[in-house]
């Protein structure tokens, strides 16, 4: 079996290196810094920290020099795949480029070193930035009232469902069910269950839209909310969104917008105008933030007037005299969702992104995201890829599209997972696999607006290459990857029982 791998693959840089842990590198007495000589009188330790609060034995910390620390973590960082290394078309995750300018702005001392317990009077700049971001998100979503507190999209979902409950309870209603389409992201049903509601799934019709007849049947006065993303996780815009909103509102339920796919519609249309009551944003997706193991995100929510009284507290507000403040006086609020005011560094980067692009720039980003996805789909068709990996719903897509690897499995003998693993040998991060669940052997591809035409062409050529190789010898893809620091993992086991170091 001859296995060809791209020798320029980023994996090769690191794969040759040794596997020592930072503790293996430790030698007693080695230090990464030299403390200056004490120039104040030394006080006895007991006076500084009472003996009862001190540990009996020193913490087991690695004792290493600074170059060793730098090399160790630098080497580890190269054993991973990241956006700054190569193409990362991970559908639903919007792995767009994160402008480096944002890092400089977020690192300014006034941003990076601000204490979260600082008094509002002494943190006016930070509060103004948060308030301005709220205004921008309100405008983008078409829903005027924003809370920045939730720490991620899923946290925003939970906030949204708790707001829904507070809204119904304020009207003396106890509703028990929440509807989601069967294409929904896993966090939607998880949120529903966590909030104590029963989940009811709505089907998808032959064209890939939500099955409106099924929705009509299941929309009863026991339903608290319908959670929807538009475009859907199939990368398709719901043309019947107005009718869907009408059905949901007619039974007194709220309509929740999962904003993970906002990258397709920024500046073009607004969830509030479609009839949604509550929206979450994934700032780390649409509004640039290193994520996916790369850093924290944020999942602000925006809501309509009727939901506003229940928003989390405190709210960032502008007082009549033009100063900014934290408003804790919100008697009907669902309360706090987390400590402090949210992931501030994330707000700075997303605000920088929104301000540097402006309204026209955001719209252009979405237009190019949709263009790139349709271009890539067309290139894959030209390369003959769609013969074995057809589009699950062959129509104009939005910012991402779903292929089905079912024919590939039967005709070439390789599964979507094998293709994904083989892409790693070509220095490309695989697309999302096996999601949405309703598409057999699904491959969800999202190129984003930040990739060049050459990168998209190269990706299409690589996928075509892997399929040709599989037609000759499917065992090659089945055994992939060959060039990565680790080969195939037991993925469920790796997540549930990670072995973080070898046992000696
Ligand atoms: C990413 C995603 C979520 C969850 O967002 P997190 O920020 O990862 O918690 C929800 N729905 C969809 C469609 C997503 O892609």
Short mmCIF file of C-alpha atoms and ligand atoms in Angstrom, two decimals:
data_model
loop_
_atom_site.label_atom_id
_atom_site.label_comp_id
_atom_site.label_asym_id
_atom_site.label_seq_id
_atom_site.Cartn_x
_atom_site.Cartn_y
_atom_site.Cartn_z
CA UNK A 1 0.00 0.00 0.00
CA UNK A 2 1.54 3.28 -1.02
CA UNK A 3 0.47 6.21 1.08
CA UNK A 4 1.13 9.68 -0.21
CA UNK A 5 1.00 12.52 2.26
CA UNK A 6 1.74 16.15 1.78
CA UNK A 7 5.21 16.61 3.25
CA UNK A 8 4.57 20.31 3.71
CA UNK A 9 1.69 19.47 6.02
CA UNK A 10 1.92 21.54 9.21
CA UNK A 11 1.82 18.38 11.25
CA UNK A 12 5.33 17.45 10.17
CA UNK A 13 6.85 20.42 11.93
CA UNK A 14 5.89 19.07 15.29
CA UNK A 15 5.41 15.36 14.87
CA UNK A 16 9.12 14.60 15.09
CA UNK A 17 9.44 16.17 18.52
CA UNK A 18 9.64 14.26 21.75
CA UNK A 19 6.76 13.60 24.09
CA UNK A 20 8.09 14.85 27.42
CA UNK A 21 5.63 16.55 29.74
CA UNK A 22 6.49 19.79 31.50
CA UNK A 23 6.96 17.72 34.67
CA UNK A 24 9.45 15.43 32.93
CA UNK A 25 11.49 18.52 32.12
CA UNK A 26 11.50 19.67 35.74
CA UNK A 27 14.79 19.77 37.69
CA UNK A 28 14.95 20.86 41.36
CA UNK A 29 15.92 24.50 41.74
CA UNK A 30 15.55 25.51 38.11
CA UNK A 31 13.67 28.79 37.72
CA UNK A 32 12.23 30.92 34.95
CA UNK A 33 12.93 34.24 36.66
CA UNK A 34 15.20 35.92 39.15
CA UNK A 35 13.42 37.79 41.92
CA UNK A 36 15.01 41.10 42.94
CA UNK A 37 16.67 41.21 46.34
CA UNK A 38 14.23 42.07 49.12
CA UNK A 39 14.55 45.76 49.95
CA UNK A 40 11.99 45.90 52.77
CA UNK A 41 12.19 44.28 56.22
CA UNK A 42 11.32 40.58 56.03
CA UNK A 43 8.25 39.68 58.06
CA UNK A 44 7.76 36.24 59.58
CA UNK A 45 5.60 33.99 57.41
CA UNK A 46 3.16 33.41 60.28
CA UNK A 47 2.33 37.09 60.26
CA UNK A 48 1.56 37.05 56.54
CA UNK A 49 -0.36 33.77 56.26
CA UNK A 50 -1.57 31.93 59.38
CA UNK A 51 -0.03 28.48 59.70
CA UNK A 52 -3.45 26.80 59.53
CA UNK A 53 -4.01 28.24 56.05
CA UNK A 54 -0.62 27.16 54.70
CA UNK A 55 -0.10 23.85 52.92
CA UNK A 56 2.01 21.26 54.73
CA UNK A 57 4.02 20.22 51.69
CA UNK A 58 5.00 22.46 48.79
CA UNK A 59 2.81 22.21 45.67
CA UNK A 60 4.28 19.91 43.05
CA UNK A 61 5.12 22.44 40.38
CA UNK A 62 7.46 21.96 37.43
CA UNK A 63 10.81 23.68 37.94
CA UNK A 64 11.96 24.79 34.51
CA UNK A 65 13.81 27.61 32.80
CA UNK A 66 11.99 30.19 30.70
CA UNK A 67 13.30 28.94 27.32
CA UNK A 68 12.10 25.46 28.24
CA UNK A 69 8.62 26.73 29.10
CA UNK A 70 8.41 28.71 25.86
CA UNK A 71 9.65 25.80 23.75
CA UNK A 72 7.43 23.29 25.51
CA UNK A 73 4.19 25.19 24.94
CA UNK A 74 5.19 26.41 21.53
CA UNK A 75 5.88 22.81 20.51
CA UNK A 76 2.53 21.67 21.93
CA UNK A 77 0.72 24.45 20.09
CA UNK A 78 2.13 23.17 16.80
CA UNK A 79 0.66 19.74 17.41
CA UNK A 80 -2.81 21.15 17.08
CA UNK A 81 -4.62 22.47 14.07
CA UNK A 82 -5.80 26.05 14.16
CA UNK A 83 -7.23 28.75 11.96
CA UNK A 84 -3.87 30.47 11.65
CA UNK A 85 -2.41 27.26 10.20
CA UNK A 86 -4.89 26.34 7.52
CA UNK A 87 -8.38 26.14 6.06
CA UNK A 88 -11.00 25.28 8.68
CA UNK A 89 -14.39 24.79 6.95
CA UNK A 90 -16.14 23.51 10.08
CA UNK A 91 -19.83 23.95 9.32
CA UNK A 92 -22.03 25.76 11.86
CA UNK A 93 -18.93 27.04 13.70
CA UNK A 94 -18.07 29.98 11.41
CA UNK A 95 -14.31 29.63 11.71
CA UNK A 96 -13.59 32.97 10.04
CA UNK A 97 -10.29 34.82 10.31
CA UNK A 98 -9.89 36.79 13.53
CA UNK A 99 -8.21 40.10 12.64
CA UNK A 100 -4.97 40.54 14.61
CA UNK A 101 -5.77 44.21 15.13
CA UNK A 102 -8.44 43.11 17.62
CA UNK A 103 -5.83 41.48 19.82
CA UNK A 104 -3.92 44.75 20.10
CA UNK A 105 -7.05 46.63 21.02
CA UNK A 106 -8.16 44.03 23.57
CA UNK A 107 -4.67 44.09 25.09
CA UNK A 108 -4.71 47.86 25.79
CA UNK A 109 -4.22 48.19 29.56
CA UNK A 110 -7.56 49.96 30.01
CA UNK A 111 -9.27 46.90 28.54
CA UNK A 112 -7.07 44.06 29.68
CA UNK A 113 -6.29 45.19 33.23
CA UNK A 114 -9.65 46.56 34.28
CA UNK A 115 -10.83 44.92 37.48
CA UNK A 116 -14.30 43.37 37.15
CA UNK A 117 -15.33 44.85 40.52
CA UNK A 118 -14.35 48.37 39.50
CA UNK A 119 -17.02 50.96 40.40
CA UNK A 120 -19.11 52.05 37.40
CA UNK A 121 -17.98 55.67 37.94
CA UNK A 122 -14.38 54.56 37.41
CA UNK A 123 -15.14 52.26 34.45
CA UNK A 124 -17.06 54.61 32.18
CA UNK A 125 -15.11 53.72 29.06
CA UNK A 126 -15.71 49.99 29.46
CA UNK A 127 -19.41 50.53 30.16
CA UNK A 128 -19.71 52.81 27.15
CA UNK A 129 -18.12 50.14 24.97
CA UNK A 130 -20.57 47.53 26.30
CA UNK A 131 -23.53 49.86 25.86
CA UNK A 132 -22.47 50.70 22.30
CA UNK A 133 -22.06 47.00 21.51
CA UNK A 134 -25.58 46.43 22.87
CA UNK A 135 -26.88 49.17 20.55
CA UNK A 136 -25.12 47.63 17.54
CA UNK A 137 -26.41 44.12 18.29
CA UNK A 138 -29.90 45.51 18.78
CA UNK A 139 -29.71 47.12 15.34
CA UNK A 140 -28.27 44.02 13.65
CA UNK A 141 -30.96 41.74 15.14
CA UNK A 142 -33.89 44.14 14.92
CA UNK A 143 -34.58 43.54 18.62
CA UNK A 144 -33.74 46.57 20.75
CA UNK A 145 -33.01 45.22 24.26
CA UNK A 146 -29.69 43.44 24.73
CA UNK A 147 -27.98 41.61 27.59
CA UNK A 148 -24.30 40.77 27.13
CA UNK A 149 -24.12 38.40 30.10
CA UNK A 150 -24.41 34.89 28.60
CA UNK A 151 -21.01 33.30 28.06
CA UNK A 152 -21.78 31.25 24.94
CA UNK A 153 -24.52 30.53 22.45
CA UNK A 154 -25.81 27.65 24.54
CA UNK A 155 -25.84 29.90 27.62
CA UNK A 156 -27.82 32.46 25.58
CA UNK A 157 -30.27 29.67 24.70
CA UNK A 158 -30.76 28.86 28.37
CA UNK A 159 -31.27 32.54 29.13
CA UNK A 160 -33.82 32.74 26.30
CA UNK A 161 -35.82 29.76 27.52
CA UNK A 162 -35.77 31.09 31.11
CA UNK A 163 -37.00 34.45 29.78
CA UNK A 164 -39.77 32.59 27.96
CA UNK A 165 -40.81 30.90 31.19
CA UNK A 166 -40.77 34.22 33.09
CA UNK A 167 -42.88 35.76 30.31
CA UNK A 168 -45.51 33.00 30.46
CA UNK A 169 -45.56 32.95 34.27
CA UNK A 170 -46.15 36.70 34.27
CA UNK A 171 -49.29 35.92 32.27
CA UNK A 172 -50.29 33.22 34.74
CA UNK A 173 -49.40 30.38 32.38
CA UNK A 174 -47.48 27.16 32.98
CA UNK A 175 -46.49 25.81 29.60
CA UNK A 176 -44.63 22.50 29.33
CA UNK A 177 -43.29 22.03 25.81
CA UNK A 178 -40.63 23.56 23.60
CA UNK A 179 -40.46 22.80 19.87
CA UNK A 180 -37.25 22.41 17.85
CA UNK A 181 -36.75 21.23 14.27
CA UNK A 182 -35.16 17.78 13.84
CA UNK A 183 -32.18 19.55 12.23
CA UNK A 184 -31.47 21.52 15.45
CA UNK A 185 -28.00 21.83 16.92
CA UNK A 186 -27.53 19.54 19.94
CA UNK A 187 -27.43 22.46 22.35
CA UNK A 188 -31.11 23.30 21.55
CA UNK A 189 -32.60 20.05 22.93
CA UNK A 190 -30.04 20.11 25.77
CA UNK A 191 -31.19 23.61 26.73
CA UNK A 192 -34.84 22.60 26.60
CA UNK A 193 -34.22 19.64 28.91
CA UNK A 194 -32.03 21.64 31.27
CA UNK A 195 -34.73 24.30 31.61
CA UNK A 196 -37.23 21.57 32.57
CA UNK A 197 -39.37 21.58 29.41
CA UNK A 198 -40.42 18.60 27.31
CA UNK A 199 -38.87 18.57 23.86
CA UNK A 200 -41.06 18.11 20.78
CA UNK A 201 -39.35 17.74 17.41
CA UNK A 202 -40.72 19.18 14.19
CA UNK A 203 -39.94 17.38 10.94
CA UNK A 204 -38.22 18.64 7.80
CA UNK A 205 -39.96 18.51 4.42
CA UNK A 206 -38.54 17.18 1.14
CA UNK A 207 -37.12 20.58 0.17
CA UNK A 208 -35.22 20.90 3.47
CA UNK A 209 -37.59 23.41 5.06
CA UNK A 210 -39.37 23.06 8.35
CA UNK A 211 -42.50 20.93 7.86
CA UNK A 212 -45.17 23.59 8.37
CA UNK A 213 -48.03 21.05 8.50
CA UNK A 214 -46.23 19.20 11.30
CA UNK A 215 -45.62 22.51 13.11
CA UNK A 216 -49.29 23.44 12.80
CA UNK A 217 -50.29 20.13 14.37
CA UNK A 218 -47.84 20.38 17.29
CA UNK A 219 -48.34 24.09 18.03
CA UNK A 220 -50.79 23.96 20.94
CA UNK A 221 -51.34 26.15 23.97
CA UNK A 222 -49.00 23.85 25.93
CA UNK A 223 -46.10 25.10 23.80
CA UNK A 224 -43.87 27.74 25.40
CA UNK A 225 -41.50 28.37 22.52
CA UNK A 226 -40.22 27.34 19.10
CA UNK A 227 -36.42 27.47 18.79
CA UNK A 228 -35.25 27.97 15.25
CA UNK A 229 -32.18 28.99 13.33
CA UNK A 230 -32.57 30.71 9.96
CA UNK A 231 -30.79 29.84 7.74
CA UNK A 232 -31.19 26.35 9.18
CA UNK A 233 -28.33 24.01 10.01
CA UNK A 234 -28.85 22.64 6.47
CA UNK A 235 -27.61 26.04 5.24
CA UNK A 236 -31.06 26.84 3.79
CA UNK A 237 -33.17 29.92 4.30
CA UNK A 238 -36.71 29.19 5.55
CA UNK A 239 -38.90 30.90 2.95
CA UNK A 240 -42.00 30.40 5.12
CA UNK A 241 -40.62 32.17 8.16
CA UNK A 242 -43.47 34.71 8.32
CA UNK A 243 -46.08 31.96 8.36
CA UNK A 244 -44.07 30.02 10.97
CA UNK A 245 -43.94 33.12 13.20
CA UNK A 246 -47.70 33.56 12.80
CA UNK A 247 -48.46 29.96 13.83
CA UNK A 248 -46.24 30.25 16.92
CA UNK A 249 -47.61 33.62 18.01
CA UNK A 250 -51.21 32.50 17.42
CA UNK A 251 -50.83 29.93 20.22
CA UNK A 252 -49.18 32.51 22.48
CA UNK A 253 -45.70 30.97 22.33
CA UNK A 254 -42.41 32.81 21.82
CA UNK A 255 -40.14 32.41 18.80
CA UNK A 256 -36.47 31.96 19.65
CA UNK A 257 -33.70 32.63 17.13
CA UNK A 258 -30.52 30.57 17.40
CA UNK A 259 -28.11 33.15 16.00
CA UNK A 260 -25.27 30.76 15.14
CA UNK A 261 -26.04 31.24 11.45
CA UNK A 262 -26.20 35.02 11.55
CA UNK A 263 -23.11 35.13 9.34
CA UNK A 264 -25.37 34.59 6.34
CA UNK A 265 -27.71 37.52 6.91
CA UNK A 266 -25.92 40.38 8.73
CA UNK A 267 -27.11 43.69 7.34
CA UNK A 268 -29.42 41.93 4.88
CA UNK A 269 -32.39 40.88 7.01
CA UNK A 270 -33.14 40.87 10.72
CA UNK A 271 -34.57 38.20 13.01
CA UNK A 272 -36.72 40.83 14.75
CA UNK A 273 -38.33 41.71 11.41
CA UNK A 274 -38.99 38.00 10.75
CA UNK A 275 -41.05 37.85 13.96
CA UNK A 276 -38.53 36.44 16.43
CA UNK A 277 -38.88 37.49 20.09
CA UNK A 278 -35.48 36.44 21.42
CA UNK A 279 -32.14 36.06 19.66
CA UNK A 280 -28.73 34.88 20.80
CA UNK A 281 -25.53 35.91 19.08
CA UNK A 282 -22.41 33.77 19.01
CA UNK A 283 -19.92 36.63 19.10
CA UNK A 284 -17.14 34.07 18.67
CA UNK A 285 -18.67 32.90 15.38
CA UNK A 286 -20.18 35.81 13.45
CA UNK A 287 -18.22 38.58 15.14
CA UNK A 288 -14.69 37.11 15.16
CA UNK A 289 -13.14 35.55 18.19
CA UNK A 290 -10.54 32.83 18.40
CA UNK A 291 -12.68 29.86 19.47
CA UNK A 292 -12.74 26.10 19.36
CA UNK A 293 -10.09 25.51 22.01
CA UNK A 294 -8.73 28.97 21.23
CA UNK A 295 -10.45 31.09 23.82
CA UNK A 296 -13.71 32.11 25.43
CA UNK A 297 -16.79 33.25 23.55
CA UNK A 298 -19.89 35.20 24.40
CA UNK A 299 -23.57 34.63 23.68
CA UNK A 300 -25.42 37.95 24.17
CA UNK A 301 -29.18 37.97 23.73
CA UNK A 302 -31.51 40.56 22.21
CA UNK A 303 -35.24 40.63 22.93
CA UNK A 304 -38.45 42.41 22.01
CA UNK A 305 -40.32 44.89 24.22
CA UNK A 306 -42.57 42.25 25.78
CA UNK A 307 -39.59 40.17 26.98
CA UNK A 308 -37.48 43.14 28.15
CA UNK A 309 -38.70 43.32 31.80
CA UNK A 310 -37.28 39.85 32.47
CA UNK A 311 -33.73 40.40 31.14
CA UNK A 312 -30.84 39.36 33.42
CA UNK A 313 -29.54 41.86 35.92
CA UNK A 314 -27.63 44.08 36.09
CA UNK A 315 -28.21 45.80 32.75
CA UNK A 316 -25.65 48.18 31.25
CA UNK A 317 -27.55 51.48 30.80
CA UNK A 318 -26.96 55.08 29.81
CA UNK A 319 -28.37 57.54 32.34
CA UNK A 320 -30.07 60.79 31.35
CA UNK A 321 -26.93 62.81 32.10
CA UNK A 322 -25.06 60.70 29.52
CA UNK A 323 -23.10 58.62 32.06
CA UNK A 324 -23.08 54.82 31.97
CA UNK A 325 -24.12 52.57 34.81
CA UNK A 326 -25.10 49.08 35.92
CA UNK A 327 -28.83 48.93 36.62
CA UNK A 328 -29.62 46.40 39.37
CA UNK A 329 -33.14 47.69 39.93
CA UNK A 330 -34.99 45.19 37.78
CA UNK A 331 -37.65 43.54 39.98
CA UNK A 332 -38.98 41.14 37.32
CA UNK A 333 -35.53 40.01 36.11
CA UNK A 334 -34.67 36.30 35.84
CA UNK A 335 -31.56 37.28 37.84
CA UNK A 336 -27.88 36.90 37.22
CA UNK A 337 -26.47 34.34 34.78
CA UNK A 338 -22.82 34.53 35.80
CA UNK A 339 -20.30 36.43 37.88
CA UNK A 340 -19.40 39.95 36.78
CA UNK A 341 -20.69 41.40 33.49
CA UNK A 342 -19.60 38.91 30.84
CA UNK A 343 -16.49 38.09 28.82
CA UNK A 344 -15.25 41.64 28.38
CA UNK A 345 -12.28 40.85 26.12
CA UNK A 346 -14.72 39.22 23.70
CA UNK A 347 -16.87 42.37 23.69
CA UNK A 348 -13.85 44.50 22.81
CA UNK A 349 -12.91 42.33 19.83
CA UNK A 350 -16.45 42.04 18.48
CA UNK A 351 -17.04 45.76 18.91
CA UNK A 352 -13.79 46.46 17.05
CA UNK A 353 -14.98 44.15 14.27
CA UNK A 354 -18.40 45.80 13.97
CA UNK A 355 -16.97 49.32 14.04
CA UNK A 356 -14.15 48.62 11.61
CA UNK A 357 -16.49 47.02 9.06
CA UNK A 358 -19.46 49.31 9.55
CA UNK A 359 -22.97 48.43 8.41
CA UNK A 360 -21.93 48.09 4.76
CA UNK A 361 -18.94 45.94 5.67
CA UNK A 362 -21.03 43.53 7.73
CA UNK A 363 -23.43 43.16 4.85
CA UNK A 364 -20.55 42.52 2.47
CA UNK A 365 -19.12 39.90 4.85
CA UNK A 366 -22.43 38.02 4.74
CA UNK A 367 -22.76 38.38 0.98
CA UNK A 368 -19.26 37.00 0.42
CA UNK A 369 -19.87 34.18 2.93
CA UNK A 370 -22.90 33.09 0.89
CA UNK A 371 -21.04 33.58 -2.41
CA UNK A 372 -18.07 31.55 -1.19
CA UNK A 373 -20.30 28.67 -0.10
CA UNK A 374 -22.11 28.58 -3.44
CA UNK A 375 -18.79 28.93 -5.31
CA UNK A 376 -17.28 26.02 -3.39
CA UNK A 377 -20.35 23.88 -4.05
CA UNK A 378 -20.03 24.67 -7.77
CA UNK A 379 -16.30 23.85 -7.75
CA UNK A 380 -16.97 20.52 -6.03
CA UNK A 381 -19.53 19.79 -8.74
CA UNK A 382 -16.98 20.63 -11.47
CA UNK A 383 -14.43 18.34 -9.84
CA UNK A 384 -16.94 15.47 -10.00
CA UNK A 385 -17.14 15.26 -6.20
CA UNK A 386 -20.93 15.59 -6.06
CA UNK A 387 -21.32 12.33 -8.04
CA UNK A 388 -20.30 10.46 -4.90
CA UNK A 389 -21.10 13.17 -2.35
CA UNK A 390 -24.32 14.83 -3.53
CA UNK A 391 -25.79 17.95 -1.95
CA UNK A 392 -28.42 16.79 0.55
CA UNK A 393 -30.81 19.50 -0.73
CA UNK A 394 -29.75 20.69 -4.18
CA UNK A 395 -30.77 24.34 -4.14
CA UNK A 396 -29.09 27.68 -3.61
CA UNK A 397 -27.39 27.50 -0.25
CA UNK A 398 -26.67 30.24 2.24
CA UNK A 399 -23.27 30.42 4.02
CA UNK A 400 -22.85 26.64 4.31
CA UNK A 401 -24.10 23.45 2.68
CA UNK A 402 -24.58 19.79 3.50
CA UNK A 403 -23.33 16.89 1.39
CA UNK A 404 -24.32 13.28 1.92
CA UNK A 405 -21.59 10.65 1.87
CA UNK A 406 -24.10 7.80 1.54
CA UNK A 407 -23.33 7.09 -2.17
CA UNK A 408 -19.58 7.40 -1.45
CA UNK A 409 -19.92 4.75 1.25
CA UNK A 410 -21.60 2.29 -1.13
CA UNK A 411 -19.66 3.13 -4.29
CA UNK A 412 -16.15 3.77 -2.99
CA UNK A 413 -16.22 1.95 0.32
CA UNK A 414 -15.20 4.91 2.48
CA UNK A 415 -17.31 6.73 5.02
CA UNK A 416 -17.56 10.44 5.74
CA UNK A 417 -15.31 9.89 8.75
CA UNK A 418 -12.60 8.34 6.54
CA UNK A 419 -12.72 11.27 4.14
CA UNK A 420 -12.52 13.71 7.05
CA UNK A 421 -9.49 11.94 8.51
CA UNK A 422 -7.73 11.79 5.15
CA UNK A 423 -8.17 15.57 4.71
CA UNK A 424 -5.96 16.03 7.78
CA UNK A 425 -3.04 14.53 5.84
CA UNK A 426 -3.50 17.35 3.33
CA UNK A 427 -3.28 20.03 6.03
CA UNK A 428 -7.00 20.84 5.92
CA UNK A 429 -9.32 20.76 8.91
CA UNK A 430 -12.27 18.48 8.15
CA UNK A 431 -15.75 19.96 7.80
CA UNK A 432 -18.38 19.09 10.42
CA UNK A 433 -19.33 15.42 10.09
CA UNK A 434 -22.52 13.48 10.94
CA UNK A 435 -24.50 16.67 11.61
CA UNK A 436 -27.30 17.55 10.92
CA UNK A 437 -28.48 14.15 12.07
CA UNK A 438 -31.21 13.80 9.44
CA UNK A 439 -28.69 13.57 6.57
CA UNK A 440 -27.02 10.17 6.16
CA UNK A 441 -23.21 10.41 6.35
CA UNK A 442 -23.50 14.20 6.53
CA UNK A 443 -20.67 16.60 5.75
CA UNK A 444 -21.46 20.24 6.67
CA UNK A 445 -19.11 22.66 4.91
CA UNK A 446 -18.76 26.36 5.76
CA UNK A 447 -15.94 28.15 3.96
CA UNK A 448 -16.63 31.67 5.41
CA UNK A 449 -16.00 34.98 3.68
CA UNK A 450 -12.37 35.21 4.76
CA UNK A 451 -10.95 32.50 2.47
CA UNK A 452 -9.48 33.19 -0.94
CA UNK A 453 -10.68 31.71 -4.20
CA UNK A 454 -7.39 29.79 -4.44
CA UNK A 455 -8.01 28.15 -1.06
CA UNK A 456 -11.51 27.09 -2.10
CA UNK A 457 -10.18 25.72 -5.42
CA UNK A 458 -7.46 23.82 -3.58
CA UNK A 459 -9.97 22.32 -1.15
CA UNK A 460 -12.19 21.13 -4.01
CA UNK A 461 -9.15 19.56 -5.69
CA UNK A 462 -8.07 17.82 -2.48
CA UNK A 463 -11.51 16.28 -1.91
CA UNK A 464 -11.54 15.09 -5.54
CA UNK A 465 -8.05 13.59 -5.02
CA UNK A 466 -9.13 11.71 -1.91
CA UNK A 467 -12.13 10.26 -3.78
CA UNK A 468 -9.91 9.16 -6.72
CA UNK A 469 -7.49 7.59 -4.28
CA UNK A 470 -10.37 5.77 -2.57
CA UNK A 471 -11.58 4.41 -5.93
CA UNK A 472 -8.10 2.80 -6.29
CA UNK A 473 -7.67 1.69 -2.71
CA UNK A 474 -10.22 2.53 -0.01
CA UNK A 475 -7.90 1.16 2.69
CA UNK A 476 -5.77 4.31 2.49
CA UNK A 477 -8.56 6.62 3.67
CA UNK A 478 -9.77 4.00 6.15
CA UNK A 479 -6.38 4.05 7.84
CA UNK A 480 -5.95 7.85 7.79
CA UNK A 481 -4.60 10.09 9.17
CA UNK A 482 -0.92 9.19 8.78
CA UNK A 483 0.83 12.50 9.36
CA UNK A 484 -0.81 13.83 12.55
CA UNK A 485 0.73 13.59 16.03
CA UNK A 486 -2.01 11.12 16.99
CA UNK A 487 -3.80 8.75 14.63
CA UNK A 488 -7.44 7.68 15.02
CA UNK A 489 -8.76 8.17 18.49
CA UNK A 490 -11.62 6.47 20.24
CA UNK A 491 -13.47 9.80 20.12
CA UNK A 492 -16.18 9.03 22.67
CA UNK A 493 -13.60 7.53 25.01
CA UNK A 494 -11.22 10.45 24.49
CA UNK A 495 -13.95 12.88 25.51
CA UNK A 496 -15.22 10.90 28.50
CA UNK A 497 -12.05 9.38 29.87
CA UNK A 498 -9.18 11.44 28.58
CA UNK A 499 -5.70 10.06 29.28
CA UNK A 500 -3.78 13.28 29.62
CA UNK A 501 -0.40 11.69 30.19
CA UNK A 502 1.15 8.30 30.15
CA UNK A 503 1.24 6.50 33.47
CA UNK A 504 4.69 5.37 34.62
C1 LIG B 1 -22.44 26.69 17.85
C2 LIG B 1 -23.90 26.52 17.82
C3 LIG B 1 -24.68 26.62 18.99
C4 LIG B 1 -24.07 26.70 20.38
O1 LIG B 1 -23.25 27.79 20.55
P1 LIG B 1 -22.01 27.78 21.57
O2 LIG B 1 -21.53 29.17 21.52
O3 LIG B 1 -21.04 26.77 21.04
O4 LIG B 1 -22.54 27.39 22.92
C5 LIG B 1 -26.04 26.54 18.86
N1 LIG B 1 -26.63 26.37 17.66
C6 LIG B 1 -25.93 26.26 16.52
C7 LIG B 1 -26.65 26.09 15.21
C8 LIG B 1 -24.53 26.33 16.56
O5 LIG B 1 -23.82 26.21 15.44
#
